mmCIF file of C-alpha atoms in Angstrom:
data_model
loop_
_atom_site.group_PDB
_atom_site.id
_atom_site.type_symbol
_atom_site.label_atom_id
_atom_site.label_comp_id
_atom_site.label_asym_id
_atom_site.label_seq_id
_atom_site.Cartn_x
_atom_site.Cartn_y
_atom_site.Cartn_z
ATOM 1 C CA MET L 4 0.018 0.003 -0.060
ATOM 2 C CA THR L 5 2.874 2.408 0.905
ATOM 3 C CA GLN L 6 4.507 2.066 -2.575
ATOM 4 C CA SER L 7 1.137 2.305 -4.450
ATOM 5 C CA VAL L 8 0.263 5.637 -2.686
ATOM 6 C CA ILE L 9 3.721 7.117 -3.307
ATOM 7 C CA GLN L 10 3.711 5.899 -6.944
ATOM 8 C CA PHE L 11 0.266 7.475 -7.451
ATOM 9 C CA ALA L 12 1.579 10.735 -5.928
ATOM 10 C CA ARG L 13 4.570 10.603 -8.296
ATOM 11 C CA LYS L 14 2.105 10.184 -11.166
ATOM 12 C CA LEU L 15 0.297 13.327 -9.958
ATOM 13 C CA MET L 16 3.606 15.174 -9.710
ATOM 14 C CA LYS L 17 4.480 14.290 -13.333
ATOM 15 C CA ARG L 18 1.102 15.610 -14.375
ATOM 16 C CA ARG L 19 2.039 18.828 -12.381
ATOM 17 C CA LYS L 20 -0.936 18.343 -10.000
ATOM 18 C CA PHE L 21 1.270 19.150 -7.084
ATOM 19 C CA SER L 22 -1.481 20.314 -4.684
ATOM 20 C CA ARG L 23 -3.331 17.032 -5.086
ATOM 21 C CA ALA L 24 -0.063 15.043 -4.580
ATOM 22 C CA ILE L 25 0.601 17.025 -1.361
ATOM 23 C CA SER L 26 -2.883 16.384 -0.081
ATOM 24 C CA LEU L 27 -2.706 12.645 -0.837
ATOM 25 C CA LEU L 28 0.670 12.254 0.892
ATOM 26 C CA GLU L 29 -0.292 14.312 3.949
ATOM 27 C CA THR L 30 -3.521 12.384 4.360
ATOM 28 C CA ASN L 31 -1.551 9.160 4.534
ATOM 29 C CA ARG L 32 1.157 10.526 6.778
ATOM 30 C CA LYS L 33 0.611 7.880 9.589
ATOM 31 C CA HIS L 34 1.576 5.020 7.120
ATOM 32 C CA TYR L 35 5.046 6.480 6.265
ATOM 33 C CA GLY L 36 7.085 6.450 9.369
ATOM 34 C CA GLY L 37 10.767 6.310 8.266
ATOM 35 C CA SER L 38 9.996 6.400 4.547
ATOM 36 C CA TYR L 39 12.658 8.329 2.548
ATOM 37 C CA GLU L 40 10.718 8.329 -0.672
ATOM 38 C CA TYR L 41 7.603 9.821 1.231
ATOM 39 C CA TYR L 42 9.445 12.886 2.474
ATOM 40 C CA LEU L 43 11.380 13.194 -0.781
ATOM 41 C CA ALA L 44 8.038 13.384 -2.804
ATOM 42 C CA LEU L 45 6.498 15.867 -0.380
ATOM 43 C CA GLY L 46 9.629 18.040 -0.471
ATOM 44 C CA THR L 47 9.738 18.162 -4.233
ATOM 45 C CA SER L 48 5.938 18.879 -4.546
ATOM 46 C CA CYS L 49 6.222 21.652 -2.041
ATOM 47 C CA LEU L 50 9.258 23.119 -3.992
ATOM 48 C CA TYR L 51 7.242 23.149 -7.214
ATOM 49 C CA VAL L 52 4.307 25.100 -5.595
ATOM 50 C CA GLY L 53 6.831 27.724 -4.199
ATOM 51 C CA ASP L 54 6.498 26.584 -0.547
ATOM 52 C CA TYR L 55 10.195 26.595 0.087
ATOM 53 C CA GLY L 56 9.947 26.452 3.934
ATOM 54 C CA ASN L 57 8.017 23.201 3.972
ATOM 55 C CA ALA L 58 10.063 21.830 1.066
ATOM 56 C CA TRP L 59 13.246 22.322 3.118
ATOM 57 C CA ASN L 60 11.691 20.673 6.155
ATOM 58 C CA TYR L 61 10.548 17.575 4.304
ATOM 59 C CA TYR L 62 13.968 17.344 2.565
ATOM 60 C CA GLU L 63 15.647 17.460 6.017
ATOM 61 C CA GLU L 64 13.373 14.605 7.220
ATOM 62 C CA ALA L 65 14.500 12.634 4.215
ATOM 63 C CA ARG L 66 18.123 13.365 4.932
ATOM 64 C CA LYS L 67 17.723 11.858 8.452
ATOM 65 C CA ILE L 68 16.927 8.548 6.757
ATOM 66 C CA LYS L 69 19.325 8.684 3.828
ATOM 67 C CA VAL L 70 22.029 11.305 3.760
ATOM 68 C CA GLN L 71 22.685 11.423 -0.011
ATOM 69 C CA GLY L 72 20.457 11.519 -3.074
ATOM 70 C CA THR L 73 20.435 13.376 -6.382
ATOM 71 C CA GLU L 74 16.876 14.593 -6.178
ATOM 72 C CA LEU L 75 17.415 15.579 -2.548
ATOM 73 C CA TYR L 76 20.507 17.598 -3.246
ATOM 74 C CA LEU L 77 19.031 19.272 -6.315
ATOM 75 C CA GLY L 78 15.995 20.400 -4.293
ATOM 76 C CA GLN L 79 18.041 21.738 -1.300
ATOM 77 C CA ALA L 80 20.513 23.492 -3.600
ATOM 78 C CA VAL L 81 17.733 25.507 -5.174
ATOM 79 C CA ILE L 82 16.454 26.586 -1.784
ATOM 80 C CA LEU L 83 19.927 27.594 -0.713
ATOM 81 C CA LEU L 84 20.161 29.794 -3.807
ATOM 82 C CA SER L 85 16.869 31.453 -2.854
ATOM 83 C CA ARG L 86 18.318 32.268 0.591
ATOM 84 C CA GLY L 87 21.522 33.743 -0.943
ATOM 85 C CA GLU L 88 23.693 30.865 0.434
ATOM 86 C CA THR L 89 25.506 30.391 -2.883
ATOM 87 C CA ASP L 90 28.592 28.765 -1.504
ATOM 88 C CA ARG L 91 26.569 25.890 0.058
ATOM 89 C CA ALA L 92 24.514 25.530 -3.093
ATOM 90 C CA VAL L 93 27.780 25.181 -5.144
ATOM 91 C CA GLN L 94 29.071 22.542 -2.835
ATOM 92 C CA TYR L 95 25.733 20.597 -3.201
ATOM 93 C CA TYR L 96 26.005 20.795 -7.023
ATOM 94 C CA LEU L 97 29.621 19.510 -6.861
ATOM 95 C CA ASP L 98 28.439 16.642 -4.618
ATOM 96 C CA ILE L 99 25.747 15.801 -7.213
ATOM 97 C CA GLN L 100 28.424 15.667 -9.900
ATOM 98 C CA SER L 101 30.400 13.223 -7.755
ATOM 99 C CA MET L 102 27.316 10.969 -7.257
ATOM 100 C CA SER L 103 26.036 11.339 -10.763
ATOM 101 C CA PRO L 104 28.739 12.307 -13.291
ATOM 102 C CA GLY L 105 27.140 14.050 -16.281
ATOM 103 C CA ASN L 106 24.148 15.436 -14.377
ATOM 104 C CA THR L 107 23.096 18.256 -16.732
ATOM 105 C CA VAL L 108 20.843 20.057 -14.173
ATOM 106 C CA ALA L 109 23.842 20.394 -11.751
ATOM 107 C CA SER L 110 26.232 21.468 -14.627
ATOM 108 C CA ASP L 111 23.768 24.057 -15.940
ATOM 109 C CA ALA L 112 23.115 25.407 -12.336
ATOM 110 C CA LEU L 113 26.921 25.746 -11.764
ATOM 111 C CA GLU L 114 27.316 27.543 -15.113
ATOM 112 C CA PHE L 115 24.415 29.907 -14.198
ATOM 113 C CA ILE L 116 26.018 30.762 -10.894
ATOM 114 C CA ARG L 117 29.366 31.422 -12.594
ATOM 115 C CA LYS L 118 27.869 33.734 -15.094
ATOM 116 C CA SER L 119 25.830 35.582 -12.452
ATOM 117 C CA ASN L 120 29.152 36.322 -10.682
ATOM 118 C CA ASN L 121 27.462 35.494 -7.441
ATOM 119 C CA ASN L 122 25.114 38.527 -7.811
ATOM 120 C CA TYR L 123 22.057 37.812 -5.651
ATOM 121 C CA ASP L 124 19.932 40.345 -7.607
ATOM 122 C CA ILE L 125 20.498 38.292 -10.798
ATOM 123 C CA ILE L 126 19.769 35.058 -9.018
ATOM 124 C CA ARG L 127 16.598 36.548 -7.374
ATOM 125 C CA ALA L 128 15.410 37.696 -10.798
ATOM 126 C CA CYS L 129 15.678 34.198 -12.061
ATOM 127 C CA PHE L 130 13.315 33.100 -9.269
ATOM 128 C CA ASP L 131 10.841 35.969 -9.840
ATOM 129 C CA SER L 132 10.589 35.050 -13.537
ATOM 130 C CA GLY L 133 10.064 31.373 -12.873
ATOM 131 C CA ARG L 134 13.132 30.399 -14.964
ATOM 132 C CA ILE L 135 14.660 28.841 -11.841
ATOM 133 C CA GLU L 136 12.445 25.809 -12.364
ATOM 134 C CA ARG L 137 14.934 24.407 -14.825
ATOM 135 C CA PHE L 138 17.221 23.695 -11.849
ATOM 136 C CA TYR L 139 14.425 21.876 -9.909
ATOM 137 C CA PRO L 140 14.651 18.065 -9.609
ATOM 138 C CA PRO L 141 13.372 16.925 -13.051
ATOM 139 C CA LEU L 142 10.025 15.169 -13.199
ATOM 140 C CA GLY L 143 10.141 14.041 -16.771
ATOM 141 C CA MET L 144 7.626 14.681 -19.576
ATOM 142 C CA ASN L 145 4.076 15.449 -18.475
ATOM 143 C CA PRO L 146 1.942 12.534 -19.674
ATOM 144 C CA ASP L 147 -1.038 14.885 -20.278
ATOM 145 C CA ILE L 148 1.146 16.823 -22.694
ATOM 146 C CA ILE L 149 2.204 13.443 -24.409
ATOM 147 C CA ARG L 150 -1.454 12.518 -24.614
ATOM 148 C CA ASN L 151 -2.462 15.864 -26.032
ATOM 149 C CA CYS L 152 0.411 15.833 -28.423
ATOM 150 C CA VAL L 153 -0.707 12.399 -29.664
ATOM 151 C CA LEU L 154 -4.278 13.716 -30.054
ATOM 152 C CA VAL L 155 -3.020 16.796 -31.845
ATOM 153 C CA GLY L 156 -0.832 14.569 -34.015
ATOM 154 C CA LEU L 157 -3.768 12.404 -34.917
ATOM 155 C CA LEU L 158 -5.806 15.526 -35.613
ATOM 156 C CA LEU L 159 -3.021 16.928 -37.730
ATOM 157 C CA GLY L 160 -2.735 13.651 -39.609
ATOM 158 C CA PHE L 161 -6.512 13.689 -40.279
ATOM 159 C CA CYS L 162 -6.330 17.356 -41.277
ATOM 160 C CA ILE L 163 -3.406 16.757 -43.636
ATOM 161 C CA SER L 164 -5.252 13.808 -45.182
ATOM 162 C CA ALA L 165 -8.280 16.026 -45.567
ATOM 163 C CA GLY L 166 -6.189 18.727 -46.927
ATOM 164 C CA PHE L 167 -5.001 16.506 -49.792
ATOM 165 C CA VAL L 168 -8.596 15.866 -50.664
ATOM 166 C CA ILE L 169 -9.484 19.505 -50.398
ATOM 167 C CA GLY L 170 -6.322 20.341 -52.289
ATOM 168 C CA TYR L 171 -7.696 18.476 -55.146
ATOM 169 C CA PHE L 172 -10.230 21.295 -55.442
ATOM 170 C CA ARG L 173 -8.259 24.005 -53.759
ATOM 171 C CA SER L 174 -4.625 25.003 -54.291
ATOM 172 C CA ARG L 175 -3.845 26.305 -50.831
ATOM 173 C CA PRO L 176 -5.515 24.391 -47.902
ATOM 174 C CA LYS L 177 -5.742 26.272 -44.584
ATOM 175 C CA PRO L 178 -3.066 25.496 -41.934
ATOM 176 C CA VAL L 179 -4.140 23.668 -38.771
ATOM 177 C CA LYS L 180 -3.137 25.169 -35.469
ATOM 178 C CA PRO L 181 -2.445 22.910 -32.494
ATOM 179 C CA VAL L 182 -4.976 23.017 -29.709
ATOM 180 C CA ASP L 183 -3.763 24.488 -26.423
ATOM 181 C CA PRO L 184 -4.353 21.914 -23.543
ATOM 182 C CA LYS L 185 -5.886 24.399 -21.215
ATOM 183 C CA THR L 186 -8.181 25.829 -23.899
ATOM 184 C CA GLN L 187 -9.216 22.204 -24.857
ATOM 185 C CA PHE L 188 -10.022 21.498 -21.231
ATOM 186 C CA LEU L 189 -12.193 24.576 -20.825
ATOM 187 C CA GLN L 190 -13.929 23.768 -24.130
ATOM 188 C CA GLU L 191 -14.806 20.364 -22.664
ATOM 189 C CA MET L 192 -16.220 22.083 -19.597
ATOM 190 C CA GLN L 193 -18.638 24.185 -21.667
ATOM 191 C CA LEU L 194 -22.325 23.583 -20.828
ATOM 192 C CA THR L 195 -24.084 21.348 -23.335
ATOM 193 C CA GLU L 196 -27.251 22.424 -25.112
ATOM 194 C CA VAL L 197 -29.347 20.285 -22.760
ATOM 195 C CA GLU L 198 -27.694 21.856 -19.688
ATOM 196 C CA ARG L 199 -28.347 25.322 -20.991
ATOM 197 C CA LEU L 200 -31.921 24.528 -21.619
ATOM 198 C CA SER L 201 -32.475 23.067 -18.149
ATOM 199 C CA PRO L 202 -29.595 24.274 -15.912
ATOM 200 C CA SER L 203 -31.478 23.810 -12.554
ATOM 201 C CA LYS L 204 -33.088 20.869 -10.788
ATOM 202 C CA SER L 205 -36.780 20.514 -11.594
ATOM 203 C CA TYR L 206 -38.010 18.814 -8.383
ATOM 204 C CA TYR L 207 -37.923 21.828 -6.011
ATOM 205 C CA GLN L 208 -41.139 23.435 -5.101
ATOM 206 C CA PRO L 209 -41.211 26.697 -3.113
ATOM 207 C CA VAL L 210 -42.835 26.678 0.387
ATOM 208 C CA THR L 211 -45.803 29.115 0.427
ATOM 209 C CA ASP L 212 -47.430 30.709 3.380
ATOM 210 C CA ALA L 213 -51.094 31.405 4.089
ATOM 211 C CA HIS L 214 -51.087 34.342 1.716
ATOM 212 C CA GLY L 215 -49.632 32.257 -1.152
ATOM 213 C CA GLU L 216 -46.178 33.845 -0.913
ATOM 214 C CA ASP L 217 -42.852 32.041 -0.975
ATOM 215 C CA SER L 218 -41.729 31.654 2.630
ATOM 216 C CA SER L 219 -38.714 29.531 1.954
ATOM 217 C CA GLY L 220 -36.328 32.389 1.435
ATOM 218 C CA THR L 221 -33.335 31.809 -0.967
ATOM 219 C CA GLN L 222 -32.756 28.214 0.206
ATOM 220 C CA ASP L 223 -34.769 25.014 -0.290
ATOM 221 C CA PRO L 224 -35.304 22.539 2.613
ATOM 222 C CA ALA L 225 -32.049 20.657 1.644
ATOM 223 C CA GLY L 226 -30.097 23.876 2.143
ATOM 224 C CA GLU L 227 -29.448 24.667 -1.512
ATOM 225 C CA VAL L 228 -29.356 28.306 -2.540
ATOM 226 C CA GLN L 229 -31.987 28.912 -5.148
ATOM 227 C CA LEU L 230 -30.728 30.489 -8.348
ATOM 228 C CA SER L 231 -32.636 31.288 -11.494
ATOM 229 C CA ASP L 232 -31.610 29.471 -14.737
ATOM 230 C CA VAL L 233 -30.113 32.761 -15.980
ATOM 231 C CA GLU L 234 -28.063 33.156 -12.771
ATOM 232 C CA ILE L 235 -26.730 29.581 -12.971
ATOM 233 C CA LYS L 236 -25.646 29.961 -16.627
ATOM 234 C CA SER L 237 -24.203 33.378 -15.981
ATOM 235 C CA SER L 238 -22.245 32.293 -12.936
ATOM 236 C CA TYR L 239 -20.775 29.255 -14.684
ATOM 237 C CA ASP L 240 -19.840 31.125 -17.819
ATOM 238 C CA LYS L 241 -18.132 33.731 -15.678
ATOM 239 C CA ALA L 242 -16.180 31.003 -13.821
ATOM 240 C CA LEU L 243 -14.903 29.599 -17.178
ATOM 241 C CA GLU L 244 -13.817 33.084 -18.295
ATOM 242 C CA LEU L 245 -12.000 33.764 -15.006
ATOM 243 C CA VAL L 246 -10.186 30.400 -15.184
ATOM 244 C CA LEU L 247 -9.034 31.226 -18.680
ATOM 245 C CA LYS L 248 -7.644 34.541 -17.349
ATOM 246 C CA GLU L 249 -5.897 32.738 -14.470
ATOM 247 C CA ARG L 250 -8.026 34.551 -11.886
ATOM 248 C CA ASP L 251 -8.408 31.454 -9.770
ATOM 249 C CA ASN L 252 -9.541 33.141 -6.639
ATOM 250 C CA ALA L 253 -12.488 34.915 -8.325
ATOM 251 C CA ALA L 254 -13.363 31.804 -10.233
ATOM 252 C CA HIS L 255 -13.511 29.935 -6.921
ATOM 253 C CA VAL L 256 -16.356 32.147 -5.699
ATOM 254 C CA GLU L 257 -18.437 31.545 -8.823
ATOM 255 C CA LEU L 258 -17.823 27.718 -8.580
ATOM 256 C CA ASN L 259 -18.883 27.827 -4.834
ATOM 257 C CA ARG L 260 -22.000 29.617 -5.880
ATOM 258 C CA ILE L 261 -22.836 26.802 -8.338
ATOM 259 C CA LEU L 262 -21.831 23.939 -6.016
ATOM 260 C CA ARG L 263 -24.215 25.017 -3.184
ATOM 261 C CA SER L 264 -27.024 25.995 -5.521
ATOM 262 C CA ASN L 265 -29.865 24.176 -7.110
ATOM 263 C CA ALA L 266 -27.934 23.642 -10.317
ATOM 264 C CA ALA L 267 -28.275 20.288 -12.091
ATOM 265 C CA GLN L 268 -25.913 17.590 -10.880
ATOM 266 C CA SER L 269 -24.061 17.467 -14.238
ATOM 267 C CA ILE L 270 -23.300 21.190 -13.985
ATOM 268 C CA LYS L 271 -22.160 20.731 -10.351
ATOM 269 C CA ALA L 272 -19.851 17.866 -11.511
ATOM 270 C CA LYS L 273 -18.245 20.191 -14.117
ATOM 271 C CA ALA L 274 -17.887 22.875 -11.519
ATOM 272 C CA SER L 275 -16.202 20.373 -9.106
ATOM 273 C CA ASP L 276 -13.713 19.381 -11.908
ATOM 274 C CA LEU L 277 -13.012 23.085 -12.616
ATOM 275 C CA LEU L 278 -12.382 23.653 -8.905
ATOM 276 C CA SER L 279 -9.864 20.800 -8.717
ATOM 277 C CA SER L 280 -7.873 22.515 -11.567
ATOM 278 C CA LEU L 281 -7.394 25.790 -9.627
ATOM 279 C CA TYR L 282 -4.263 26.935 -7.653
ATOM 280 C CA LYS L 283 -1.489 25.132 -9.476
ATOM 281 C CA LYS L 284 0.690 27.421 -7.309
ATOM 282 C CA GLN L 285 -0.290 28.541 -3.945
ATOM 283 C CA PRO L 286 -0.890 32.389 -3.790
ATOM 284 C CA ALA L 287 1.756 34.559 -2.089
ATOM 285 C CA PHE L 288 1.978 38.119 -0.894
ATOM 286 C CA GLY L 289 1.909 40.323 -3.960
ATOM 287 C CA THR L 290 0.557 37.653 -6.327
ATOM 288 C CA LEU L 291 -3.082 37.377 -5.217
ATOM 289 C CA LYS L 292 -5.085 38.714 -8.137
ATOM 290 C CA ASP L 293 -8.455 38.954 -6.503
ATOM 291 C CA ASN L 294 -8.738 39.728 -2.812
ATOM 292 C CA PHE L 295 -11.940 39.772 -0.801
ATOM 293 C CA SER L 296 -12.688 42.136 2.187
ATOM 294 C CA TYR L 297 -13.718 41.011 5.639
ATOM 295 C CA LYS L 298 -17.068 42.720 5.042
ATOM 296 C CA GLN L 299 -17.674 40.514 1.973
ATOM 297 C CA VAL L 300 -16.684 37.195 3.637
ATOM 298 C CA VAL L 301 -18.531 37.738 6.932
ATOM 299 C CA GLN L 302 -21.831 38.299 4.967
ATOM 300 C CA ASP L 303 -21.664 34.947 3.351
ATOM 301 C CA PRO L 304 -18.673 32.756 4.483
ATOM 302 C CA GLY L 305 -19.817 29.683 2.486
ATOM 303 C CA LEU L 306 -19.469 31.598 -0.843
ATOM 304 C CA TYR L 307 -15.731 32.184 -0.104
ATOM 305 C CA ASP L 308 -14.952 28.795 1.465
ATOM 306 C CA GLY L 309 -11.518 27.696 0.184
ATOM 307 C CA CYS L 310 -10.652 31.190 -1.244
ATOM 308 C CA TYR L 311 -7.515 33.079 -0.302
ATOM 309 C CA VAL L 312 -7.600 36.565 1.326
ATOM 310 C CA GLU L 313 -4.905 39.052 2.313
ATOM 311 C CA TRP L 314 -5.893 41.117 5.378
ATOM 312 C CA LYS L 315 -4.198 43.583 7.736
ATOM 313 C CA GLY L 316 -4.796 44.248 11.419
ATOM 314 C CA ARG L 317 -3.312 43.409 14.772
ATOM 315 C CA ILE L 318 -3.318 40.235 16.772
ATOM 316 C CA ALA L 319 -4.703 39.322 20.132
ATOM 317 C CA ASN L 320 -4.885 36.246 22.333
ATOM 318 C CA PRO L 321 -1.996 34.292 20.700
ATOM 319 C CA VAL L 322 -1.739 30.741 21.763
ATOM 320 C CA GLN L 323 1.035 28.340 20.764
ATOM 321 C CA GLY L 324 0.205 24.597 20.778
ATOM 322 C CA ASP L 325 2.406 21.857 22.045
ATOM 323 C CA ASP L 326 3.075 20.859 18.421
ATOM 324 C CA GLY L 327 4.235 24.452 17.476
ATOM 325 C CA SER L 328 0.911 25.542 15.839
ATOM 326 C CA ILE L 329 -0.313 29.002 16.537
ATOM 327 C CA THR L 330 -3.785 30.406 16.909
ATOM 328 C CA PHE L 331 -4.783 34.013 17.513
ATOM 329 C CA ASP L 332 -7.504 36.582 16.905
ATOM 330 C CA LEU L 333 -6.925 38.911 14.058
ATOM 331 C CA LEU L 334 -8.338 42.317 14.734
ATOM 332 C CA GLU L 335 -9.033 42.991 11.058
ATOM 333 C CA GLY L 336 -8.578 46.607 9.764
ATOM 334 C CA TYR L 337 -7.001 47.680 13.051
ATOM 335 C CA ASP L 338 -3.454 47.930 11.781
ATOM 336 C CA THR L 339 -3.622 51.759 12.155
ATOM 337 C CA LYS L 340 -5.550 51.569 15.425
ATOM 338 C CA VAL L 341 -8.282 53.689 13.884
ATOM 339 C CA PHE L 342 -11.018 51.406 12.824
ATOM 340 C CA LEU L 343 -11.805 47.751 13.742
ATOM 341 C CA GLU L 344 -13.707 45.940 10.988
ATOM 342 C CA GLY L 345 -14.030 42.688 12.780
ATOM 343 C CA ILE L 346 -12.388 39.821 14.549
ATOM 344 C CA VAL L 347 -11.536 36.441 12.991
ATOM 345 C CA ARG L 348 -9.670 33.449 14.432
ATOM 346 C CA VAL L 349 -6.492 32.403 12.575
ATOM 347 C CA TYR L 350 -4.802 29.034 12.775
ATOM 348 C CA ILE L 351 -1.217 28.430 11.564
ATOM 349 C CA SER L 352 -0.141 24.794 11.452
ATOM 350 C CA GLU L 353 3.171 23.673 12.933
ATOM 351 C CA GLU L 354 4.520 22.891 9.363
ATOM 352 C CA ARG L 355 4.327 26.586 8.660
ATOM 353 C CA THR L 356 5.872 27.786 11.958
ATOM 354 C CA ARG L 357 9.003 25.755 11.945
ATOM 355 C CA GLN L 358 12.243 25.826 10.115
ATOM 356 C CA SER L 359 14.989 23.203 10.058
ATOM 357 C CA ILE L 360 18.459 24.502 10.914
ATOM 358 C CA ASP L 361 21.346 21.893 10.600
ATOM 359 C CA GLY L 362 18.879 19.065 10.941
ATOM 360 C CA THR L 363 17.153 20.505 13.962
ATOM 361 C CA SER L 364 13.576 21.769 13.812
ATOM 362 C CA VAL L 365 13.259 25.220 15.345
ATOM 363 C CA TYR L 366 10.078 27.179 15.755
ATOM 364 C CA MET L 367 10.889 30.492 14.057
ATOM 365 C CA MET L 368 7.565 32.354 13.912
ATOM 366 C CA LYS L 369 7.513 35.132 16.511
ATOM 367 C CA LEU L 370 4.366 37.323 16.515
ATOM 368 C CA ASP L 371 4.338 40.706 18.149
ATOM 369 C CA THR L 372 0.987 41.901 19.532
ATOM 370 C CA GLU L 373 2.284 45.459 19.513
ATOM 371 C CA LYS L 374 2.914 45.594 15.754
ATOM 372 C CA PRO L 375 0.478 45.547 12.819
ATOM 373 C CA ILE L 376 0.398 42.302 10.801
ATOM 374 C CA ARG L 377 -0.409 41.274 7.271
ATOM 375 C CA ILE L 378 -1.682 37.767 6.783
ATOM 376 C CA LEU L 379 -2.419 35.587 3.755
ATOM 377 C CA GLY L 380 -4.804 32.858 4.562
ATOM 378 C CA CYS L 381 -7.447 30.493 3.260
ATOM 379 C CA VAL L 382 -11.057 30.996 4.330
ATOM 380 C CA GLN L 383 -12.399 27.902 6.070
ATOM 381 C CA GLN L 384 -16.103 27.587 6.999
ATOM 382 C CA ALA L 385 -16.961 25.844 10.197
ATOM 383 C CA GLY L 386 -20.709 25.838 10.638
ATOM 384 C CA ASP L 387 -22.116 29.370 10.749
ATOM 385 C CA VAL L 388 -18.655 30.888 11.387
ATOM 386 C CA PHE L 389 -15.358 30.871 9.553
ATOM 387 C CA PHE L 390 -11.666 31.050 10.365
ATOM 388 C CA LEU L 391 -8.371 31.630 8.349
ATOM 389 C CA ASN L 392 -5.973 28.887 7.779
ATOM 390 C CA GLY L 393 -2.826 30.949 7.737
ATOM 391 C CA VAL L 394 -0.355 30.545 4.847
ATOM 392 C CA SER L 395 2.038 33.522 5.351
ATOM 393 C CA VAL L 396 2.385 36.475 7.832
ATOM 394 C CA ASN L 397 4.328 39.666 7.641
ATOM 395 C CA GLN L 398 5.168 42.129 10.389
ATOM 396 C CA PRO L 399 7.511 45.251 10.094
ATOM 397 C CA VAL L 400 10.987 44.676 11.541
ATOM 398 C CA LYS L 401 11.363 48.373 12.264
ATOM 399 C CA GLY L 402 8.746 51.025 12.869
ATOM 400 C CA ASP L 403 4.951 50.537 13.261
ATOM 401 C CA SER L 404 3.620 50.453 9.724
ATOM 402 C CA LEU L 405 3.377 47.789 7.019
ATOM 403 C CA GLU L 406 5.024 48.330 3.680
ATOM 404 C CA GLU L 407 2.728 48.485 0.657
ATOM 405 C CA LEU L 408 2.964 45.457 -1.647
ATOM 406 C CA SER L 409 2.866 45.769 -5.409
ATOM 407 C CA HIS L 410 0.418 43.342 -7.012
#
């Protein structure tokens, strides 16, 4: 069972579905005590989603089991480059060449460091542009791309054959353009003609009072929010458009609206598939395209369940658990001590509060109740209330004001 789960996670990684791989592995954590491959797969998955802190921690857990490994060293060397520890990164790449002579990733990384003349600004620019991924542990060709290429090849073959037939009548057949995989996926997610004609369930009947008026409000007895056919189609089409524009957070809201509504089951199934395709990389400070205010979320937490928000304020009642996790109350909007918009509970797991130094886990997150704070978190609904699952926090080192971030 252990190998089958890890192998399935590796297949997800090859298909670049890193969030699903992380979720699968973390769900089966209790089955993997002492497994080198388990921590290695988790570390590499976290690396590809940009979570360098957890990637380093999982790699360090793998190192406790097996000191050397090409994938392990490649992953840690990239993280060392991000920290500006170029000398240590160079030593790791040299060790890789000793273990695996002719390793092209290590050779290319050393050549890049040499040409950058150890200039951290140049190295940092490589991270910001995403070009640093060429030095990540290689995953091989994405099988989805191979499948799509085969399909495109077959399509091209068919079109070429058709072109010869058409060319019998026309001298210049039109060229055929390859289909982009993402565009193809979104085309498959379009509503069918039947779904557009009947987008909602037909069994619901409104509850009427003694005056013959609808007394059920906006929800049916099963708890589904009642939307009109026009609203269902409009919300779904808007979600497709937002996914195409890579505005995953805004698309998440529209998909939530569909999933908790009276939409037909086939439409909900498509909305669920679209939802699983979001957030290939976890949002970070400065990269969140669509933010939602506390006022928006508190009015309807279920609509924003699973979405990311970036809020500012101050903290109160911090409590650190025995496992290193931290919970506290965020006084949202109170960063300038002028106006308090609301109070929301924040939970930060122990994986996000610790950092491994020389093989030893040290809890590094220190929160100051006297300074303003900026937090990036995921909205989680719990009954009629909600809380934030913290991803990143930021407090000023000097002074008493937060720096503005450029989005």
